[in-house]
PDB file of C-alpha atoms in Angstrom:
ATOM      1  CA  MET A  89      64.757 -33.756  12.958  1.00 48.00           C
ATOM      2  CA  ALA A  90      68.049 -32.481  11.632  1.00 45.00           C
ATOM      3  CA  GLU A  91      70.455 -30.133  13.425  1.00 46.00           C
ATOM      4  CA  ALA A  92      70.878 -26.847  11.621  1.00 50.00           C
ATOM      5  CA  ALA A  93      72.746 -23.571  11.671  1.00 44.00           C
ATOM      6  CA  PRO A  94      71.864 -20.479   9.663  1.00 48.00           C
ATOM      7  CA  THR A  95      74.664 -19.826   7.193  1.00 41.00           C
ATOM      8  CA  GLU A  96      72.962 -18.625   4.012  1.00 43.00           C
ATOM      9  CA  PRO A  97      72.964 -15.186   2.365  1.00 39.00           C
ATOM     10  CA  ALA A  98      70.683 -12.595   3.983  1.00 40.00           C
ATOM     11  CA  ASP A  99      67.891 -13.122   1.448  1.00 43.00           C
ATOM     12  CA  GLN A 100      67.664 -16.884   2.007  1.00 45.00           C
ATOM     13  CA  ALA A 101      66.399 -18.994   4.875  1.00 44.00           C
ATOM     14  CA  PRO A 102      68.672 -21.247   6.938  1.00 49.00           C
ATOM     15  CA  GLU A 103      69.173 -24.736   5.644  1.00 45.00           C
ATOM     16  CA  ALA A 104      68.626 -27.667   7.941  1.00 43.00           C
ATOM     17  CA  ALA A 105      69.641 -30.734   5.964  1.00 39.00           C
ATOM     18  CA  PRO A 106      72.674 -32.672   7.165  1.00 43.00           C
ATOM     19  CA  THR A 107      75.290 -33.623   4.568  1.00 43.00           C
ATOM     20  CA  GLY A 108      73.780 -35.964   2.005  1.00 47.00           C
ATOM     21  CA  ALA A 109      70.166 -35.339   3.055  1.00 54.00           C
ATOM     22  CA  ALA A 110      67.522 -33.565   1.012  1.00 61.00           C
ATOM     23  CA  TRP A 111      67.080 -29.858   1.788  1.00 62.00           C
ATOM     24  CA  PRO A 112      63.595 -29.442   3.329  1.00 65.00           C
ATOM     25  CA  GLY A 113      63.154 -25.851   2.114  1.00 72.00           C
ATOM     26  CA  PRO A 114      63.323 -22.390   3.659  1.00 85.00           C
ATOM     27  CA  VAL A 115      62.343 -21.642   7.237  1.00 89.00           C
ATOM     28  CA  ARG A 116      59.042 -19.748   7.213  1.00 94.00           C
ATOM     29  CA  ARG A 117      58.192 -19.924  10.944  1.00 96.00           C
ATOM     30  CA  LEU A 118      60.132 -20.778  14.095  1.00 97.00           C
ATOM     31  CA  THR A 119      58.999 -22.077  17.443  1.00 97.00           C
ATOM     32  CA  VAL A 120      61.371 -21.022  20.207  1.00 97.00           C
ATOM     33  CA  LEU A 121      61.311 -23.157  23.353  1.00 96.00           C
ATOM     34  CA  TYR A 122      62.463 -21.106  26.330  1.00 93.00           C
ATOM     35  CA  ASP A 123      62.740 -21.763  30.077  1.00 90.00           C
ATOM     36  CA  ALA A 124      59.757 -20.003  31.665  1.00 91.00           C
ATOM     37  CA  GLN A 125      61.388 -20.367  35.126  1.00 87.00           C
ATOM     38  CA  CYS A 126      64.454 -18.349  34.078  1.00 85.00           C
ATOM     39  CA  PRO A 127      64.229 -14.547  34.514  1.00 86.00           C
ATOM     40  CA  LEU A 128      66.757 -13.960  31.709  1.00 86.00           C
ATOM     41  CA  CYS A 129      64.871 -16.283  29.351  1.00 87.00           C
ATOM     42  CA  VAL A 130      61.549 -14.583  30.112  1.00 90.00           C
ATOM     43  CA  HIS A 131      63.156 -11.174  29.546  1.00 89.00           C
ATOM     44  CA  LEU A 132      64.575 -12.305  26.192  1.00 90.00           C
ATOM     45  CA  ARG A 133      61.200 -13.760  25.227  1.00 94.00           C
ATOM     46  CA  GLY A 134      59.633 -10.326  25.730  1.00 94.00           C
ATOM     47  CA  TRP A 135      62.457  -8.680  23.795  1.00 94.00           C
ATOM     48  CA  LEU A 136      61.971 -11.084  20.865  1.00 95.00           C
ATOM     49  CA  GLN A 137      58.227 -10.388  20.853  1.00 96.00           C
ATOM     50  CA  ARG A 138      58.832  -6.631  20.603  1.00 96.00           C
ATOM     51  CA  GLN A 139      61.134  -6.912  17.583  1.00 97.00           C
ATOM     52  CA  ARG A 140      59.991  -6.709  13.960  1.00 97.00           C
ATOM     53  CA  GLN A 141      60.060 -10.296  12.749  1.00 97.00           C
ATOM     54  CA  LEU A 142      60.862 -11.306   9.172  1.00 97.00           C
ATOM     55  CA  VAL A 143      60.131 -14.889  10.152  1.00 97.00           C
ATOM     56  CA  PRO A 144      57.326 -15.289  12.706  1.00 97.00           C
ATOM     57  CA  LEU A 145      58.439 -16.576  16.106  1.00 97.00           C
ATOM     58  CA  ASP A 146      56.153 -18.660  18.314  1.00 97.00           C
ATOM     59  CA  LEU A 147      57.532 -18.533  21.858  1.00 96.00           C
ATOM     60  CA  VAL A 148      56.528 -21.604  23.872  1.00 97.00           C
ATOM     61  CA  PRO A 149      57.688 -22.587  27.384  1.00 96.00           C
ATOM     62  CA  ALA A 150      60.090 -25.532  27.171  1.00 94.00           C
ATOM     63  CA  GLY A 151      58.759 -28.721  28.698  1.00 94.00           C
ATOM     64  CA  SER A 152      55.183 -27.396  28.688  1.00 95.00           C
ATOM     65  CA  ALA A 153      52.172 -29.384  27.557  1.00 95.00           C
ATOM     66  CA  GLU A 154      52.093 -27.218  24.421  1.00 96.00           C
ATOM     67  CA  ALA A 155      55.762 -27.961  23.644  1.00 96.00           C
ATOM     68  CA  ARG A 156      55.171 -31.689  24.162  1.00 96.00           C
ATOM     69  CA  ARG A 157      52.082 -31.589  21.952  1.00 96.00           C
ATOM     70  CA  ARG A 158      53.876 -29.754  19.134  1.00 96.00           C
ATOM     71  CA  PHE A 159      57.110 -31.744  19.294  1.00 96.00           C
ATOM     72  CA  PRO A 160      56.578 -35.169  20.895  1.00 95.00           C
ATOM     73  CA  GLU A 161      59.854 -36.465  19.422  1.00 94.00           C
ATOM     74  CA  LEU A 162      62.062 -33.851  21.144  1.00 94.00           C
ATOM     75  CA  ASP A 163      63.996 -34.526  24.329  1.00 94.00           C
ATOM     76  CA  HIS A 164      62.048 -32.066  26.479  1.00 93.00           C
ATOM     77  CA  ALA A 165      64.406 -32.360  29.442  1.00 91.00           C
ATOM     78  CA  ALA A 166      67.186 -31.141  27.129  1.00 91.00           C
ATOM     79  CA  THR A 167      65.045 -28.209  25.948  1.00 91.00           C
ATOM     80  CA  LEU A 168      64.887 -27.028  29.563  1.00 88.00           C
ATOM     81  CA  GLN A 169      68.693 -26.964  29.677  1.00 85.00           C
ATOM     82  CA  GLU A 170      69.401 -25.227  26.347  1.00 86.00           C
ATOM     83  CA  ILE A 171      67.489 -22.874  24.079  1.00 89.00           C
ATOM     84  CA  THR A 172      65.925 -24.800  21.214  1.00 95.00           C
ATOM     85  CA  ALA A 173      64.251 -23.449  18.087  1.00 96.00           C
ATOM     86  CA  VAL A 174      62.279 -25.631  15.679  1.00 96.00           C
ATOM     87  CA  GLY A 175      61.575 -24.611  12.095  1.00 96.00           C
ATOM     88  CA  ASP A 176      58.245 -25.214  10.428  1.00 94.00           C
ATOM     89  CA  LEU A 177      59.689 -28.111   8.390  1.00 91.00           C
ATOM     90  CA  GLY A 178      61.251 -29.832  11.409  1.00 91.00           C
ATOM     91  CA  GLN A 179      64.653 -28.132  11.451  1.00 93.00           C
ATOM     92  CA  VAL A 180      66.066 -28.175  14.990  1.00 95.00           C
ATOM     93  CA  TYR A 181      68.501 -25.525  16.246  1.00 94.00           C
ATOM     94  CA  ARG A 182      70.103 -25.825  19.696  1.00 93.00           C
ATOM     95  CA  GLU A 183      72.332 -23.646  21.850  1.00 90.00           C
ATOM     96  CA  THR A 184      74.387 -21.186  19.762  1.00 91.00           C
ATOM     97  CA  ALA A 185      72.622 -22.065  16.502  1.00 93.00           C
ATOM     98  CA  ALA A 186      69.245 -21.404  18.166  1.00 93.00           C
ATOM     99  CA  TRP A 187      70.328 -17.927  19.307  1.00 91.00           C
ATOM    100  CA  ILE A 188      71.651 -17.152  15.850  1.00 94.00           C
ATOM    101  CA  VAL A 189      68.508 -18.318  14.058  1.00 95.00           C
ATOM    102  CA  CYS A 190      66.373 -16.227  16.438  1.00 95.00           C
ATOM    103  CA  LEU A 191      68.418 -13.146  15.485  1.00 94.00           C
ATOM    104  CA  TRP A 192      68.213 -14.161  11.821  1.00 96.00           C
ATOM    105  CA  ALA A 193      64.408 -14.053  12.086  1.00 97.00           C
ATOM    106  CA  LEU A 194      64.514 -10.383  13.186  1.00 97.00           C
ATOM    107  CA  ALA A 195      64.615  -7.504  10.706  1.00 97.00           C
ATOM    108  CA  GLU A 196      67.228  -5.442  12.549  1.00 97.00           C
ATOM    109  CA  TYR A 197      69.517  -8.356  13.418  1.00 95.00           C
ATOM    110  CA  ARG A 198      69.604 -10.538  10.292  1.00 96.00           C
ATOM    111  CA  ALA A 199      72.926  -9.141   9.070  1.00 95.00           C
ATOM    112  CA  ARG A 200      74.412  -9.578  12.557  1.00 94.00           C
ATOM    113  CA  ALA A 201      73.161 -13.182  12.609  1.00 93.00           C
ATOM    114  CA  HIS A 202      74.982 -13.877   9.371  1.00 94.00           C
ATOM    115  CA  TRP A 203      78.177 -12.342  10.794  1.00 94.00           C
ATOM    116  CA  LEU A 204      77.828 -14.569  13.879  1.00 92.00           C
ATOM    117  CA  THR A 205      78.124 -17.637  11.619  1.00 92.00           C
ATOM    118  CA  THR A 206      81.500 -16.489  10.232  1.00 93.00           C
ATOM    119  CA  PRO A 207      84.865 -17.536  11.675  1.00 94.00           C
ATOM    120  CA  ALA A 208      85.163 -14.038  13.185  1.00 92.00           C
ATOM    121  CA  GLY A 209      81.668 -13.997  14.672  1.00 90.00           C
ATOM    122  CA  ARG A 210      81.244 -17.586  15.864  1.00 89.00           C
ATOM    123  CA  PRO A 211      83.463 -17.193  18.978  1.00 88.00           C
ATOM    124  CA  PHE A 212      81.464 -14.105  19.974  1.00 87.00           C
ATOM    125  CA  ALA A 213      78.184 -16.016  19.554  1.00 86.00           C
ATOM    126  CA  ARG A 214      79.496 -18.961  21.569  1.00 85.00           C
ATOM    127  CA  GLY A 215      80.821 -16.676  24.309  1.00 84.00           C
ATOM    128  CA  THR A 216      77.464 -14.952  24.586  1.00 82.00           C
ATOM    129  CA  VAL A 217      75.671 -18.291  24.926  1.00 80.00           C
ATOM    130  CA  LEU A 218      78.163 -19.444  27.574  1.00 79.00           C
ATOM    131  CA  ALA A 219      77.712 -16.195  29.519  1.00 80.00           C
ATOM    132  CA  ALA A 220      73.927 -16.629  29.426  1.00 76.00           C
ATOM    133  CA  ALA A 221      74.300 -20.234  30.609  1.00 74.00           C
ATOM    134  CA  ARG A 222      76.519 -19.085  33.469  1.00 77.00           C
ATOM    135  CA  TYR A 223      73.935 -16.485  34.498  1.00 71.00           C
ATOM    136  CA  ARG A 224      71.172 -19.101  34.347  1.00 68.00           C
ATOM    137  CA  SER A 225      73.163 -21.494  36.505  1.00 67.00           C
ATOM    138  CA  MET A 226      73.330 -18.833  39.221  1.00 69.00           C
ATOM    139  CA  ALA A 227      69.784 -17.471  38.819  1.00 65.00           C
ATOM    140  CA  VAL A 228      67.690 -20.607  38.326  1.00 60.00           C
ATOM    141  CA  PRO A 229      67.544 -23.646  40.614  1.00 58.00           C
ATOM    142  CA  PRO A 230      68.401 -26.863  38.784  1.00 57.00           C
ATOM    143  CA  CYS A 231      65.580 -29.186  37.803  1.00 60.00           C
ATOM    144  CA  ALA A 232      65.591 -32.761  38.985  1.00 53.00           C
ATOM    145  CA  PRO A 233      66.376 -35.159  36.119  1.00 55.00           C
ATOM    146  CA  GLY A 234      63.136 -36.091  34.393  1.00 56.00           C
ATOM    147  CA  ALA A 235      61.078 -33.583  36.403  1.00 54.00           C
ATOM    148  CA  ARG A 236      58.183 -31.978  34.560  1.00 55.00           C
ATOM    149  CA  GLU A 237      58.463 -28.802  36.648  1.00 55.00           C
ATOM    150  CA  CYS A 238      61.311 -27.084  38.471  1.00 56.00           C
ATOM    151  CA  ALA A 239      61.079 -26.084  42.090  1.00 51.00           C
ATOM    152  CA  ALA A 240      61.016 -22.327  42.698  1.00 48.00           C
ATOM    153  CA  PRO A 241      63.646 -20.951  45.057  1.00 44.00           C
ATOM    154  CA  PRO A 242      62.561 -19.575  48.439  1.00 42.00           C
ATOM    155  CA  GLY A 243      60.664 -16.338  47.863  1.00 42.00           C
ATOM    156  CA  GLY A 244      59.641 -17.303  44.310  1.00 43.00           C
ATOM    157  CA  ALA A 245      61.485 -16.748  41.055  1.00 43.00           C
ATOM    158  CA  TRP A 246      62.681 -13.287  42.147  1.00 42.00           C
ATOM    159  CA  GLY A 247      63.522 -14.144  45.756  1.00 39.00           C
ATOM    160  CA  PRO A 248      66.994 -14.281  47.296  1.00 40.00           C
ATOM    161  CA  ARG A 249      69.234 -17.208  46.425  1.00 37.00           C
TER     162      ARG A 249
END
């Protein structure tokens, strides 16, 4: 699977081919792997579901049996640490590129997604991803390396930390 970042004009799908590789074609569907133990991630999942999608989004808990079935070649421990989106032709987007491609899939945010790939927008996109990661680090207990499930904090996912 190739790393990708959406950088094409608004009427075209993101490319995913690395330099010198054949272009696999336009993205027609995305699977977004999100951390189901993270309150922010679950909130954003619901927000994505409520938006009008130009490219259908399948939202699947990272590290789940369904994620492992769909993408056996992915590093599933890594998908629990960073948002990952996978295109229907195997394109893989991680971290900032994954957030941008999710926005690109939405009718109201496609133009903003394209701006986020520009030199002016990229620092804003990266800062947003870093802020979300900082929030997650305070809100979600860390998973043990290689663990299939994360321990819930005392009082459950919404309990005091």
